Amino acid sequence: TADKPFLLLKKARLLALDHQRQAFIDQLDHVLEHAQDNPILLWQSASLCHHNQLHQRAIDLFEQASRLMDPPPGLLYELAMARHFRGDAPGAEQALECLLRATPHAGPALYLRSTLKRQSLQDNHIRDLEQRLATLPAASTDRPGILYALAKELEDCGDHTRSFAALTLATREKRASYTYDIRSETAALAEIAQAYTQEQCGNGTGHTDTGPIFIVGMPRSGTTLCERLLCGTGQCCRCR
């Protein structure tokens, strides 16, 4: 069916998550047999390569996808990131400039551009960033990213007072955009602690059957480590 290549790609993604690297690479090769004329499949395959440290292969696939369609900003951003990871700062900036022609106020792209190299008094984007801030639509969520970029470039150029002012404003606006509620988080953790007391967890007699094992615990308490230790015995495996 037409969906088969994307199902094959999903399998490759699961193999990567399961740390079966060679099987993942072999599966990706199988996917790409169906991807030569499919820019979306090439793009998704490139993203998967990038997230699994196959950066040069990712670059090749991003570029191949770009030749088959008018590259959207998301593809150009990922291409810039992959080139950046490969140490190709000029190539990364070239991709970002193409992106910024389509979306001139893209905060993440402007921040990435500012980090590609150490800016200097003779060569920087400070005036450009200030102009983009001045023309930013009122409802835009890109303002913090542009401010972070401006703060970085001002710091590179030795203007620490203005850099800190931009950084403070960026942080304040970014924090205001979060919906995190510490009260609901602490309440949820308190419920977990109440349900799984030391006495309750210490009185178990264990089970000898071959059914599933459920590992429960507080966040960041070692549940993933426990799972990997158990799987390392070879007597059980993770279930996805």
Short mmCIF file of C-alpha atoms in Angstrom, two decimals:
data_model
loop_
_atom_site.label_atom_id
_atom_site.label_comp_id
_atom_site.label_asym_id
_atom_site.label_seq_id
_atom_site.Cartn_x
_atom_site.Cartn_y
_atom_site.Cartn_z
CA THR A 1 0.00 0.00 0.00
CA ALA A 2 0.97 3.66 -0.22
CA ASP A 3 1.47 3.73 3.56
CA LYS A 4 3.95 0.83 3.57
CA PRO A 5 7.14 2.96 3.39
CA PHE A 6 5.99 5.03 6.38
CA LEU A 7 5.27 1.82 8.33
CA LEU A 8 8.79 0.65 7.49
CA LEU A 9 10.11 3.99 8.74
CA LYS A 10 8.15 3.59 11.96
CA LYS A 11 9.82 0.21 12.46
CA ALA A 12 13.22 1.86 11.91
CA ARG A 13 12.34 4.44 14.55
CA LEU A 14 11.40 1.70 17.04
CA LEU A 15 14.65 -0.15 16.36
CA ALA A 16 16.56 3.06 17.04
CA LEU A 17 14.69 3.56 20.30
CA ASP A 18 15.56 -0.01 21.27
CA HIS A 19 19.27 0.72 20.60
CA GLN A 20 19.49 -1.90 17.86
CA ARG A 21 21.73 0.30 15.74
CA GLN A 22 22.72 -2.05 12.94
CA ALA A 23 19.16 -3.32 12.58
CA PHE A 24 18.01 0.31 12.50
CA ILE A 25 20.48 1.17 9.72
CA ASP A 26 19.48 -1.91 7.71
CA GLN A 27 15.81 -1.03 8.09
CA LEU A 28 16.50 2.56 7.04
CA ASP A 29 18.18 1.27 3.87
CA HIS A 30 15.01 -0.71 3.19
CA VAL A 31 12.89 2.42 3.68
CA LEU A 32 15.01 4.45 1.28
CA GLU A 33 14.41 1.96 -1.50
CA HIS A 34 10.87 3.42 -1.56
CA ALA A 35 11.81 7.05 -0.92
CA GLN A 36 13.61 8.31 -4.02
CA ASP A 37 10.64 10.33 -5.34
CA ASN A 38 8.91 10.99 -2.02
CA PRO A 39 10.17 14.24 -0.41
CA ILE A 40 8.15 13.77 2.79
CA LEU A 41 9.54 10.28 3.33
CA LEU A 42 13.05 11.55 2.60
CA TRP A 43 12.56 14.39 5.07
CA GLN A 44 11.33 12.08 7.83
CA SER A 45 14.18 9.65 7.14
CA ALA A 46 16.66 12.53 7.31
CA SER A 47 15.23 13.64 10.65
CA LEU A 48 15.60 10.13 12.01
CA CYS A 49 19.22 10.00 10.83
CA HIS A 50 19.95 13.36 12.44
CA HIS A 51 18.51 12.29 15.79
CA ASN A 52 20.64 9.14 15.67
CA GLN A 53 23.94 10.92 14.96
CA LEU A 54 24.06 9.99 11.27
CA HIS A 55 24.56 13.64 10.40
CA GLN A 56 26.15 13.39 6.96
CA ARG A 57 23.52 10.93 5.81
CA ALA A 58 20.87 13.26 7.21
CA ILE A 59 22.33 16.18 5.24
CA ASP A 60 22.29 14.18 2.02
CA LEU A 61 18.64 13.20 2.54
CA PHE A 62 17.55 16.72 3.53
CA GLU A 63 19.18 18.08 0.39
CA GLN A 64 17.57 15.37 -1.74
CA ALA A 65 14.15 16.22 -0.29
CA SER A 66 14.77 19.92 -0.95
CA ARG A 67 15.37 19.25 -4.62
CA LEU A 68 11.98 17.53 -4.92
CA MET A 69 9.88 20.29 -3.30
CA ASP A 70 9.96 23.87 -2.15
CA PRO A 71 11.61 23.23 1.24
CA PRO A 72 9.45 24.28 4.19
CA PRO A 73 11.02 26.17 7.11
CA GLY A 74 11.09 23.07 9.30
CA LEU A 75 13.20 21.15 6.80
CA LEU A 76 15.61 24.06 6.37
CA TYR A 77 16.02 24.38 10.13
CA GLU A 78 16.84 20.69 10.49
CA LEU A 79 19.26 20.91 7.57
CA ALA A 80 20.98 23.84 9.26
CA MET A 81 21.21 21.88 12.51
CA ALA A 82 22.70 18.84 10.76
CA ARG A 83 25.27 20.99 8.97
CA HIS A 84 26.08 22.71 12.26
CA PHE A 85 26.70 19.32 13.92
CA ARG A 86 29.05 18.46 11.05
CA GLY A 87 31.00 21.68 11.63
CA ASP A 88 29.78 23.35 8.43
CA ALA A 89 28.90 26.81 9.80
CA PRO A 90 28.71 28.51 6.35
CA GLY A 91 26.40 25.77 5.06
CA ALA A 92 24.23 26.03 8.16
CA GLU A 93 23.97 29.81 7.79
CA GLN A 94 23.06 29.42 4.13
CA ALA A 95 20.13 27.16 5.04
CA LEU A 96 19.03 29.58 7.76
CA GLU A 97 19.09 32.53 5.38
CA CYS A 98 16.78 30.62 3.02
CA LEU A 99 14.50 29.92 5.97
CA LEU A 100 14.50 33.54 7.12
CA ARG A 101 13.49 34.79 3.69
CA ALA A 102 10.23 32.84 4.15
CA THR A 103 9.78 33.41 7.91
CA PRO A 104 11.81 36.50 8.84
CA HIS A 105 10.97 36.44 12.54
CA ALA A 106 11.70 32.75 13.29
CA GLY A 107 13.22 32.98 16.76
CA PRO A 108 14.87 29.52 16.89
CA ALA A 109 16.49 30.07 13.49
CA LEU A 110 17.81 33.51 14.49
CA TYR A 111 19.21 32.13 17.72
CA LEU A 112 20.87 29.22 15.93
CA ARG A 113 22.40 31.67 13.44
CA SER A 114 23.88 33.68 16.32
CA THR A 115 25.54 30.57 17.79
CA LEU A 116 27.24 29.37 14.60
CA LYS A 117 30.30 31.50 15.33
CA ARG A 118 31.63 34.11 17.71
CA GLN A 119 30.35 37.47 16.49
CA SER A 120 32.65 40.48 16.19
CA LEU A 121 32.26 44.25 16.04
CA GLN A 122 32.97 44.06 12.31
CA ASP A 123 30.73 41.08 11.54
CA ASN A 124 27.49 40.56 13.48
CA HIS A 125 23.70 40.61 13.14
CA ILE A 126 22.90 43.07 15.95
CA ARG A 127 21.30 45.74 13.77
CA ASP A 128 19.44 43.07 11.81
CA LEU A 129 18.04 41.54 15.01
CA GLU A 130 16.97 44.93 16.34
CA GLN A 131 15.12 45.63 13.09
CA ARG A 132 13.37 42.26 13.25
CA LEU A 133 12.28 42.99 16.82
CA ALA A 134 10.91 46.36 15.73
CA THR A 135 8.79 44.77 13.00
CA LEU A 136 7.69 41.70 14.99
CA PRO A 137 3.90 41.11 14.91
CA ALA A 138 2.28 41.72 18.28
CA ALA A 139 0.92 38.17 18.59
CA SER A 140 4.23 36.49 17.70
CA THR A 141 5.78 33.94 20.08
CA ASP A 142 9.23 34.43 18.52
CA ARG A 143 10.23 37.45 20.58
CA PRO A 144 12.15 35.52 23.30
CA GLY A 145 14.20 33.64 20.69
CA ILE A 146 15.17 36.87 18.93
CA LEU A 147 16.07 38.45 22.26
CA TYR A 148 18.24 35.46 23.18
CA ALA A 149 20.03 35.81 19.84
CA LEU A 150 20.53 39.52 20.43
CA ALA A 151 21.87 38.88 23.95
CA LYS A 152 24.37 36.36 22.61
CA GLU A 153 25.68 38.65 19.88
CA LEU A 154 25.91 41.66 22.20
CA GLU A 155 27.91 39.55 24.66
CA ASP A 156 30.26 38.41 21.88
CA CYS A 157 30.84 42.07 21.00
CA GLY A 158 31.58 43.05 24.60
CA ASP A 159 28.39 45.03 25.28
CA HIS A 160 27.56 43.19 28.49
CA THR A 161 25.09 45.73 29.87
CA ARG A 162 22.79 45.58 26.84
CA SER A 163 23.33 41.84 26.56
CA PHE A 164 22.16 41.24 30.13
CA ALA A 165 19.15 43.53 29.60
CA ALA A 166 18.11 41.54 26.49
CA LEU A 167 18.70 38.24 28.31
CA THR A 168 16.62 39.35 31.30
CA LEU A 169 13.73 40.41 29.07
CA ALA A 170 13.92 37.19 27.04
CA THR A 171 13.87 35.04 30.17
CA ARG A 172 10.96 36.97 31.66
CA GLU A 173 8.87 36.63 28.49
CA LYS A 174 9.78 32.96 28.03
CA ARG A 175 8.85 32.13 31.60
CA ALA A 176 5.53 33.97 31.21
CA SER A 177 4.66 31.67 28.30
CA TYR A 178 4.90 28.51 30.43
CA THR A 179 1.76 26.90 31.86
CA TYR A 180 3.69 24.88 34.45
CA ASP A 181 1.95 24.80 37.83
CA ILE A 182 4.22 23.66 40.65
CA ARG A 183 1.26 23.15 43.00
CA SER A 184 -0.36 20.50 40.81
CA GLU A 185 3.05 18.85 40.31
CA THR A 186 3.79 18.63 44.03
CA ALA A 187 0.25 17.40 44.70
CA ALA A 188 0.72 14.57 42.18
CA LEU A 189 4.05 13.60 43.76
CA ALA A 190 2.46 13.62 47.21
CA GLU A 191 -0.24 11.21 45.99
CA ILE A 192 2.43 8.86 44.65
CA ALA A 193 4.33 8.97 47.94
CA GLN A 194 1.13 8.27 49.87
CA ALA A 195 0.21 5.31 47.66
CA TYR A 196 3.66 3.69 47.72
CA THR A 197 4.91 3.85 51.29
CA GLN A 198 8.09 2.15 52.46
CA GLU A 199 6.10 -0.30 54.53
CA GLN A 200 3.83 -1.27 51.64
CA CYS A 201 6.72 -1.75 49.22
CA GLY A 202 8.80 -3.71 51.75
CA ASN A 203 6.16 -6.31 52.68
CA GLY A 204 5.83 -7.96 49.27
CA THR A 205 6.64 -11.65 49.00
CA GLY A 206 7.32 -11.52 45.26
CA HIS A 207 5.90 -13.61 42.45
CA THR A 208 7.24 -16.63 40.62
CA ASP A 209 4.99 -16.51 37.58
CA THR A 210 6.12 -15.38 34.12
CA GLY A 211 3.67 -12.50 33.76
CA PRO A 212 4.61 -8.87 33.10
CA ILE A 213 6.68 -6.89 35.60
CA PHE A 214 5.50 -3.34 36.33
CA ILE A 215 8.21 -0.99 37.58
CA VAL A 216 6.82 2.00 39.47
CA GLY A 217 8.51 4.79 41.35
CA MET A 218 8.94 8.50 41.84
CA PRO A 219 10.24 10.54 38.88
CA ARG A 220 14.03 10.40 38.54
CA SER A 221 14.22 7.64 41.16
CA GLY A 222 15.94 4.99 39.03
CA THR A 223 13.03 3.15 37.38
CA THR A 224 14.72 3.18 33.97
CA LEU A 225 17.95 1.88 35.49
CA CYS A 226 15.99 -0.89 37.22
CA GLU A 227 14.40 -1.86 33.88
CA ARG A 228 17.78 -2.02 32.16
CA LEU A 229 19.29 -4.13 34.93
CA LEU A 230 16.43 -6.60 34.70
CA CYS A 231 16.63 -6.76 30.90
CA GLY A 232 20.37 -7.22 31.17
CA THR A 233 19.85 -10.57 32.84
CA GLY A 234 18.43 -11.95 29.62
CA GLN A 235 15.43 -13.36 31.48
CA CYS A 236 13.02 -10.59 30.47
CA CYS A 237 12.69 -7.83 27.89
CA ARG A 238 11.01 -4.44 27.73
CA CYS A 239 7.52 -4.17 26.30
CA ARG A 240 6.63 -1.18 24.08
#
